[in-house]
Short mmCIF file of C-alpha atoms in Angstrom, two decimals:
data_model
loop_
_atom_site.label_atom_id
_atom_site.label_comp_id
_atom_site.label_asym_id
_atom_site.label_seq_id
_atom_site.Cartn_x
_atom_site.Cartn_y
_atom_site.Cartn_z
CA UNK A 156 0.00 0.00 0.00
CA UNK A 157 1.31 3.94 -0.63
CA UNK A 158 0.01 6.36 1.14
CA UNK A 159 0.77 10.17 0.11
CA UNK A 160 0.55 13.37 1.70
CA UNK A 161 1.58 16.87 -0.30
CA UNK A 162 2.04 20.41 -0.31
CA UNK A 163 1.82 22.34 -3.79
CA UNK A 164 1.52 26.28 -3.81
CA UNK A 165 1.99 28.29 -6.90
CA UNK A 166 3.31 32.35 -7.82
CA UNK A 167 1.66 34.06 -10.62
CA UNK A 168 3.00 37.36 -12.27
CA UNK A 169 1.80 38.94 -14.80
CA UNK A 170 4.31 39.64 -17.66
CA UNK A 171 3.02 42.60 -19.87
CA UNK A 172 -0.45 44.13 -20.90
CA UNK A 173 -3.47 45.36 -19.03
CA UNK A 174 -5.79 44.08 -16.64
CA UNK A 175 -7.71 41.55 -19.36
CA UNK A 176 -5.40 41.90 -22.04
CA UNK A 177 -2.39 40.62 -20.42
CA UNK A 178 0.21 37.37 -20.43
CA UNK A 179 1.18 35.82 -17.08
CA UNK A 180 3.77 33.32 -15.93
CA UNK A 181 3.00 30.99 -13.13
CA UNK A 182 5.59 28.92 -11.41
CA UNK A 183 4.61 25.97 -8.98
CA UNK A 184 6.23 23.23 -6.64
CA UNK A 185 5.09 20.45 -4.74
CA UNK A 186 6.25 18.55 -1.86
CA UNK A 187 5.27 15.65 -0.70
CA UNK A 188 6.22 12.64 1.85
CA UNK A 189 4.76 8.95 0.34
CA UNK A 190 4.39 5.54 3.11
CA UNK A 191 5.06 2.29 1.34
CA UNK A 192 4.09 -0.13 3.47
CA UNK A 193 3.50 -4.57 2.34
CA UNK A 194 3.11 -7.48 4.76
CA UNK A 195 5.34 -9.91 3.47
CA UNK A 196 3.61 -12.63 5.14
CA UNK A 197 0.53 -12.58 2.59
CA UNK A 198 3.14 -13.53 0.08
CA UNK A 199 3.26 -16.48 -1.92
CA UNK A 200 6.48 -17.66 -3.95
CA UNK A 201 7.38 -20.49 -6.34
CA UNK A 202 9.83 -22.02 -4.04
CA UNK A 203 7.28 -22.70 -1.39
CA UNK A 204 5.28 -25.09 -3.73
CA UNK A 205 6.38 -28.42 -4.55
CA UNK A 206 5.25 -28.50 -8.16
CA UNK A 207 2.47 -31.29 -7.20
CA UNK A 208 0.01 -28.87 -6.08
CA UNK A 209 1.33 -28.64 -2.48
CA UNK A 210 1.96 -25.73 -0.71
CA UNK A 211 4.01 -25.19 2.54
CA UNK A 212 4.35 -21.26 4.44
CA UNK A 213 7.50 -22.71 6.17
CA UNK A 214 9.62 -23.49 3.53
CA UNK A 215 12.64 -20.50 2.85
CA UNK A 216 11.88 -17.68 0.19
CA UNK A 217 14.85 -17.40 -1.45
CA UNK A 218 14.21 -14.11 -1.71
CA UNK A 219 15.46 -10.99 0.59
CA UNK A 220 13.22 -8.36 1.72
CA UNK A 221 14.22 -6.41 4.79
CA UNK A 222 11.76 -2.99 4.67
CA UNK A 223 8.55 -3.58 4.77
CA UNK A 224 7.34 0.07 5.83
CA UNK A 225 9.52 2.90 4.93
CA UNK A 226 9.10 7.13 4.04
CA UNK A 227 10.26 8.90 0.79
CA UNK A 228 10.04 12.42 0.03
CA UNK A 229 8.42 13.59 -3.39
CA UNK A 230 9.46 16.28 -5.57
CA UNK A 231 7.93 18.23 -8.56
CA UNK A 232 7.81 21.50 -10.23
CA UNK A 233 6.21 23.12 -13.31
CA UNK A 234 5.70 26.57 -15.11
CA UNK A 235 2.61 27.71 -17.16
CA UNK A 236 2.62 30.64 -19.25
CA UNK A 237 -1.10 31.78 -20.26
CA UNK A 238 -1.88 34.54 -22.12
CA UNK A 239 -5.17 36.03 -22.10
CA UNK A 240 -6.22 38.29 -25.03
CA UNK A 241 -10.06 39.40 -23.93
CA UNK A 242 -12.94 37.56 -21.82
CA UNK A 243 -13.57 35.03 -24.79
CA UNK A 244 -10.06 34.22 -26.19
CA UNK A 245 -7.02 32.65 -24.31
CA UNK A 246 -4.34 30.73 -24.75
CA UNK A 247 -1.73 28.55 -22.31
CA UNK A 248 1.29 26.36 -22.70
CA UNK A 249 2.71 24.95 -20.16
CA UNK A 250 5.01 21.74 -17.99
CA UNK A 251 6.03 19.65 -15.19
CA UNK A 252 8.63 17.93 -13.93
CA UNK A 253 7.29 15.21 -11.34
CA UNK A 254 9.09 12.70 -8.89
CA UNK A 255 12.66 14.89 -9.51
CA UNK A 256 14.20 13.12 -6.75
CA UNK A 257 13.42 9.98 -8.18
CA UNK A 258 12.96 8.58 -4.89
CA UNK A 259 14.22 4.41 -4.11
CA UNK A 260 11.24 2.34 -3.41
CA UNK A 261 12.73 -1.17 -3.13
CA UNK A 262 11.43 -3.77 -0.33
CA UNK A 263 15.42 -4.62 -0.05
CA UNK A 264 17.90 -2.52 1.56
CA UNK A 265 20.47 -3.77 -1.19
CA UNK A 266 18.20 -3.20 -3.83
CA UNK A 267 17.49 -0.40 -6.23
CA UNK A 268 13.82 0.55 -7.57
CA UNK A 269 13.78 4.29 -8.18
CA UNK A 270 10.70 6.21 -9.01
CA UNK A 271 10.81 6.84 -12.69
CA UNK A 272 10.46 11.13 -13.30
CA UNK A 273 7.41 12.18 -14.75
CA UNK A 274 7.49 14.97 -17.56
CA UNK A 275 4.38 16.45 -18.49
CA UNK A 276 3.74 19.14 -21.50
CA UNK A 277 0.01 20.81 -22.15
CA UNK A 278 -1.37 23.59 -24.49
CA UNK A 279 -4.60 24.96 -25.06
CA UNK A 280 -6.88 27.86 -25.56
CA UNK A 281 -10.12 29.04 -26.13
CA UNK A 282 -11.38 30.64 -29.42
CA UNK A 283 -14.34 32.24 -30.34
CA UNK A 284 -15.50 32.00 -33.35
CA UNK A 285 -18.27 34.14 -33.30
CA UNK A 286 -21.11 35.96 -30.73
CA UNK A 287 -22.16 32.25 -30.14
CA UNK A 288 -19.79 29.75 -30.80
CA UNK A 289 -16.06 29.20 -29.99
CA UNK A 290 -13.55 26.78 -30.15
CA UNK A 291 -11.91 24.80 -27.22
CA UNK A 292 -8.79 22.74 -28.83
CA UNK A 293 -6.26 21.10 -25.83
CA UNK A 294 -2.97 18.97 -25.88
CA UNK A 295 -1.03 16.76 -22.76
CA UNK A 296 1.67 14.80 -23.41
CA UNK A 297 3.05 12.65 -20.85
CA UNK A 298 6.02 10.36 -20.50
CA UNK A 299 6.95 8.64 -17.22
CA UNK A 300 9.77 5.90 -17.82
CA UNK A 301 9.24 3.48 -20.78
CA UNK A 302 5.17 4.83 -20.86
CA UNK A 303 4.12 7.55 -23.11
CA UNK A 304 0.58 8.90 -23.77
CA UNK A 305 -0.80 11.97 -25.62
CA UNK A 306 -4.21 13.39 -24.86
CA UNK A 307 -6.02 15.88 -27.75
CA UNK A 308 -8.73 17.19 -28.91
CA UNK A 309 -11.10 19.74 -29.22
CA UNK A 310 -14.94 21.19 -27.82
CA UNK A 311 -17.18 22.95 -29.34
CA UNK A 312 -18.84 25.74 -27.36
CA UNK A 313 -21.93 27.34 -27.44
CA UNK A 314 -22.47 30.20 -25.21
CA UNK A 315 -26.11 30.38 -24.25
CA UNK A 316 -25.73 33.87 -22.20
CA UNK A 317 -23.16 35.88 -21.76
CA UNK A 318 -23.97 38.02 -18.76
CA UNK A 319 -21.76 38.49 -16.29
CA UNK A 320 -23.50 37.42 -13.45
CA UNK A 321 -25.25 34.97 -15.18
CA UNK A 322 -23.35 32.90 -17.52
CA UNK A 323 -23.97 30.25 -19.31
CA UNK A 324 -22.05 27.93 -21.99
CA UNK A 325 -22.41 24.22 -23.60
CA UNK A 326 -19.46 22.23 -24.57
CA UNK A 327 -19.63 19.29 -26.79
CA UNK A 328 -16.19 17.64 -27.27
CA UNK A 329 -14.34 15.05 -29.07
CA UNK A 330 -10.79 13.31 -28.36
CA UNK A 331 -8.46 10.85 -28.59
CA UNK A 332 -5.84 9.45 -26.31
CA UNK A 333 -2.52 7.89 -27.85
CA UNK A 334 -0.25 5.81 -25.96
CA UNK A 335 2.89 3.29 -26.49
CA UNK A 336 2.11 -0.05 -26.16
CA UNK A 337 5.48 -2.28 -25.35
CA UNK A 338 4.39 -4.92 -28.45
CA UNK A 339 2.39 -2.92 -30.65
CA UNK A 340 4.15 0.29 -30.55
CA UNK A 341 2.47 3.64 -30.71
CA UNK A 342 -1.43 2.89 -31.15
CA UNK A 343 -5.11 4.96 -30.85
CA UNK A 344 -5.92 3.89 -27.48
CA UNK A 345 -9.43 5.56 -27.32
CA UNK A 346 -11.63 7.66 -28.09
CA UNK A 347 -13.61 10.19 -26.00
CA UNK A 348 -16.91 11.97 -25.88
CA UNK A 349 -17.26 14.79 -23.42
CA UNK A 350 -19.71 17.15 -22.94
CA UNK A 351 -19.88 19.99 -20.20
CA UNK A 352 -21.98 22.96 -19.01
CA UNK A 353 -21.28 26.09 -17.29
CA UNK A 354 -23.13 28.21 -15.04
CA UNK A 355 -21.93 31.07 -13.39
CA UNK A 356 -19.07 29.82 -11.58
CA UNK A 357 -20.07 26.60 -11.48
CA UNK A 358 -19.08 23.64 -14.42
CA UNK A 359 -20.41 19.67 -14.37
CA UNK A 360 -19.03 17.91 -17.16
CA UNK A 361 -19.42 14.35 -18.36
CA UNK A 362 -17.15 12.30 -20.31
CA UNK A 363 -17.00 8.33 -22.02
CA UNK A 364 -14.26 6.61 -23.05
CA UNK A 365 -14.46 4.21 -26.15
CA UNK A 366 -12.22 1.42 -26.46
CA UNK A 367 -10.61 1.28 -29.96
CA UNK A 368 -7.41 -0.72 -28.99
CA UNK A 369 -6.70 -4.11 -29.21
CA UNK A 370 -7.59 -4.60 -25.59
CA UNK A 371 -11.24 -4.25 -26.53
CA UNK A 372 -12.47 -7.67 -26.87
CA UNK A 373 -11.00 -7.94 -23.18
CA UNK A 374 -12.96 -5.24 -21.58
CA UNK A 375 -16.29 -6.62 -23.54
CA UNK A 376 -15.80 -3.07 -25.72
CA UNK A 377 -16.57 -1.04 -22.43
CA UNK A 378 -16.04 2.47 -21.85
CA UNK A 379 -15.03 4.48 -18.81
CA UNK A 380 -17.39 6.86 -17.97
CA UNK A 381 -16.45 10.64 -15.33
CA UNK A 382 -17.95 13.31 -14.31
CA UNK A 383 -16.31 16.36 -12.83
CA UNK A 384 -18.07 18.97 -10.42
CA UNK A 385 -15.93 22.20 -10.44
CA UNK A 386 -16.15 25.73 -8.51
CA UNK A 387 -13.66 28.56 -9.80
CA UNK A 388 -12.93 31.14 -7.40
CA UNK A 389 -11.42 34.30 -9.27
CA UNK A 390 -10.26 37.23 -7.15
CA UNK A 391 -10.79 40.91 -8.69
CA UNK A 392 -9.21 41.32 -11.74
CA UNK A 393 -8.25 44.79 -10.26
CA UNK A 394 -5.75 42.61 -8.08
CA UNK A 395 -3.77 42.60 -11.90
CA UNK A 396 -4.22 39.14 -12.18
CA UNK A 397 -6.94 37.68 -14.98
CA UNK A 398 -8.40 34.35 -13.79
CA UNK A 399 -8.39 31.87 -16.71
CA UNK A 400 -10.74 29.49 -17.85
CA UNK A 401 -9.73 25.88 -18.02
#
């Protein structure tokens, strides 16, 4: 079992123009302290059966584990530059470096298994494309070790009022996910439906996953299905720092 406990916090400044007009660069860390923790004696291994279908608890391992609850510290960073060009039309590019300290998280004292680094890369914006429509393309690439996947896409958004303190938007969206498979190669893992709407402050969004990969006559061609409940809480932009859309 892992159990994980972190800290992030995050400085934003903006970089040039005015209030809603303007770019901004954020920087971010995170800190974190992870338990690993097995119990050894729930363990089975090949030398303790006698290849006739017997099994005995008593007989030696041959293997040597000597930590079976131990700490490691976390590390990760990232930057984000967005730039924001007026209420309907942004744009952001950004990365992060997780696990930097690549932390060792062998069961052995002898033995090595560090914590492969995590790079992530993501872009996006939001483009309208006219007093009722607009355009919500995003990108996130990530690579942790021998694993690679790419996320993209696009929604389409239809803004059904645009008052300020009572907004309202539909989102209708279609993507793909890529990812590196270690016998196939580089193969269209999925594809995905997402929809969302936006009130206010307030977004609930809804997405499905469709199996397109080989593994689909394994899951029985099912889906993954989410939903996300989110609350943005934007300061005044007087404070020279325009909240973003995401």
């Amino acid at each position: 079992a892992t159990l994980t406990g972190k800290l992030s916090m995050a400085y934003s400044k903006r970089m040039g123009g005015g209030r809603t007009d303007a770019n901004y660069l954020v920087v971010g860390a995170e800190a974190g302290v992870a338990q690993r923790s097995i119990d050894f004696l729930n363990l089975r291994w090949g030398t303790q059966h006698d290849g006739r279908g017997g099994y005995d608890p008593n007989l030696p391992t041959m293997e040597n584990f000597d930590r079976d609850n131990f700490l490691f510290a976390d590390l990760a960073a990232g930057l984000l530059w967005f730039m924001v060009f007026d209420e309907d039309n942004s744009l952001y590019f950004g990365g992060s470096f997780h696990h930097l300290n690549r932390a060792n998280q062998s069961f052995s004292s002898d033995g090595v298994d560090d914590l492969y680094s995590r790079f992530t890369f993501h872009a996006g914006g939001e483009f309208l494309a006219g007093n009722k429509f607009g355009l919500v393309p995003g990108v996130i690439v990530m690579s942790q070790g021998p694993s690679f996947q790419v996320n993209a896409g696009t929604s389409f958004k239809f803004l059904l009022n645009k008052s300020k303190f009572n907004y309202q938007a539909f989102q209708l969206g279609l993507w793909t996910r890529i990812s590196n498979k270690i016998e196939s190669g580089v193969l269209t893992d999925a594809a995905i439906l997402s929809t969302r709407f936006d009130y206010d402050s307030f977004s609930i969004g809804f997405s499905y996953d469709i199996n397109v990969s080989p593994l689909r006559p394994a899951s029985n061609a099912n889906g993954g299905f989410e939903f996300a409940l989110t609350y943005k809480i934007c300061g005044p932009v007087r404070r020279g720092v325009y909240c973003p859309n995401f």
